[in-house]
Amino acid sequence: MKNHYLLWTYGFKTFSVGWSSAAAVCVFLGSGLISLGFMKLSKKLSFYDN
């Protein structure tokens, strides 16, 4: 939740578009890494019944 507040603060309160877009890229990459980790974990823990 704090990251979204940073995006709002940098983007609209201080009008620092560069910092806001950098924070958005960090949030995007972070959530992508977490998603990739969950995908690998789900493949490892899945059970397929034939």
PDB file of C-alpha atoms in Angstrom:
ATOM      1  CA  MET A   1       0.000   0.000   0.000  1.00  0.00           C
ATOM      2  CA  LYS A   2       2.882   2.352   0.706  1.00  0.00           C
ATOM      3  CA  ASN A   3       4.148   2.061  -2.885  1.00  0.00           C
ATOM      4  CA  HIS A   4       0.843   3.305  -4.254  1.00  0.00           C
ATOM      5  CA  TYR A   5       1.040   6.259  -1.899  1.00  0.00           C
ATOM      6  CA  LEU A   6       4.541   7.006  -3.218  1.00  0.00           C
ATOM      7  CA  LEU A   7       3.227   6.936  -6.780  1.00  0.00           C
ATOM      8  CA  TRP A   8       0.470   9.373  -5.828  1.00  0.00           C
ATOM      9  CA  THR A   9       2.832  11.667  -3.912  1.00  0.00           C
ATOM     10  CA  TYR A  10       5.490  11.817  -6.616  1.00  0.00           C
ATOM     11  CA  GLY A  11       3.009  12.076  -9.464  1.00  0.00           C
ATOM     12  CA  PHE A  12       0.383  14.515  -8.245  1.00  0.00           C
ATOM     13  CA  LYS A  13       1.583  16.331  -5.139  1.00  0.00           C
ATOM     14  CA  THR A  14       5.135  17.172  -6.221  1.00  0.00           C
ATOM     15  CA  PHE A  15       4.542  16.766  -9.992  1.00  0.00           C
ATOM     16  CA  SER A  16       7.781  14.800 -10.252  1.00  0.00           C
ATOM     17  CA  VAL A  17       6.903  12.607 -13.205  1.00  0.00           C
ATOM     18  CA  GLY A  18      10.326  10.980 -13.427  1.00  0.00           C
ATOM     19  CA  TRP A  19      10.280   9.758  -9.833  1.00  0.00           C
ATOM     20  CA  SER A  20       6.685   8.630 -10.175  1.00  0.00           C
ATOM     21  CA  SER A  21       7.393   6.568 -13.282  1.00  0.00           C
ATOM     22  CA  ALA A  22      10.521   5.091 -11.682  1.00  0.00           C
ATOM     23  CA  ALA A  23       8.467   4.051  -8.658  1.00  0.00           C
ATOM     24  CA  ALA A  24       5.839   2.556 -10.976  1.00  0.00           C
ATOM     25  CA  VAL A  25       8.484   0.495 -12.774  1.00  0.00           C
ATOM     26  CA  CYS A  26       9.781  -0.767  -9.422  1.00  0.00           C
ATOM     27  CA  VAL A  27       6.264  -1.761  -8.340  1.00  0.00           C
ATOM     28  CA  PHE A  28       5.685  -3.490 -11.685  1.00  0.00           C
ATOM     29  CA  LEU A  29       8.954  -5.428 -11.576  1.00  0.00           C
ATOM     30  CA  GLY A  30       8.476  -6.363  -7.929  1.00  0.00           C
ATOM     31  CA  SER A  31       4.994  -7.744  -8.502  1.00  0.00           C
ATOM     32  CA  GLY A  32       6.259  -9.578 -11.593  1.00  0.00           C
ATOM     33  CA  LEU A  33       9.001 -11.265  -9.581  1.00  0.00           C
ATOM     34  CA  ILE A  34       6.531 -12.277  -6.890  1.00  0.00           C
ATOM     35  CA  SER A  35       4.179 -13.677  -9.535  1.00  0.00           C
ATOM     36  CA  LEU A  36       7.011 -15.598 -11.181  1.00  0.00           C
ATOM     37  CA  GLY A  37       7.958 -17.077  -7.813  1.00  0.00           C
ATOM     38  CA  PHE A  38       4.377 -18.189  -7.176  1.00  0.00           C
ATOM     39  CA  MET A  39       4.154 -19.743 -10.645  1.00  0.00           C
ATOM     40  CA  LYS A  40       7.327 -21.766 -10.082  1.00  0.00           C
ATOM     41  CA  LEU A  41       6.132 -22.765  -6.626  1.00  0.00           C
ATOM     42  CA  SER A  42       2.737 -23.874  -7.933  1.00  0.00           C
ATOM     43  CA  LYS A  43       4.402 -26.047 -10.608  1.00  0.00           C
ATOM     44  CA  LYS A  44       6.525 -27.643  -7.899  1.00  0.00           C
ATOM     45  CA  LEU A  45       3.625 -28.277  -5.517  1.00  0.00           C
ATOM     46  CA  SER A  46       0.994 -29.338  -8.080  1.00  0.00           C
ATOM     47  CA  PHE A  47      -0.344 -32.860  -8.214  1.00  0.00           C
ATOM     48  CA  TYR A  48      -1.705 -34.157 -11.514  1.00  0.00           C
ATOM     49  CA  ASP A  49      -3.814 -37.305 -11.401  1.00  0.00           C
ATOM     50  CA  ASN A  50      -3.627 -39.394 -14.553  1.00  0.00           C
TER      51      ASN A  50
END
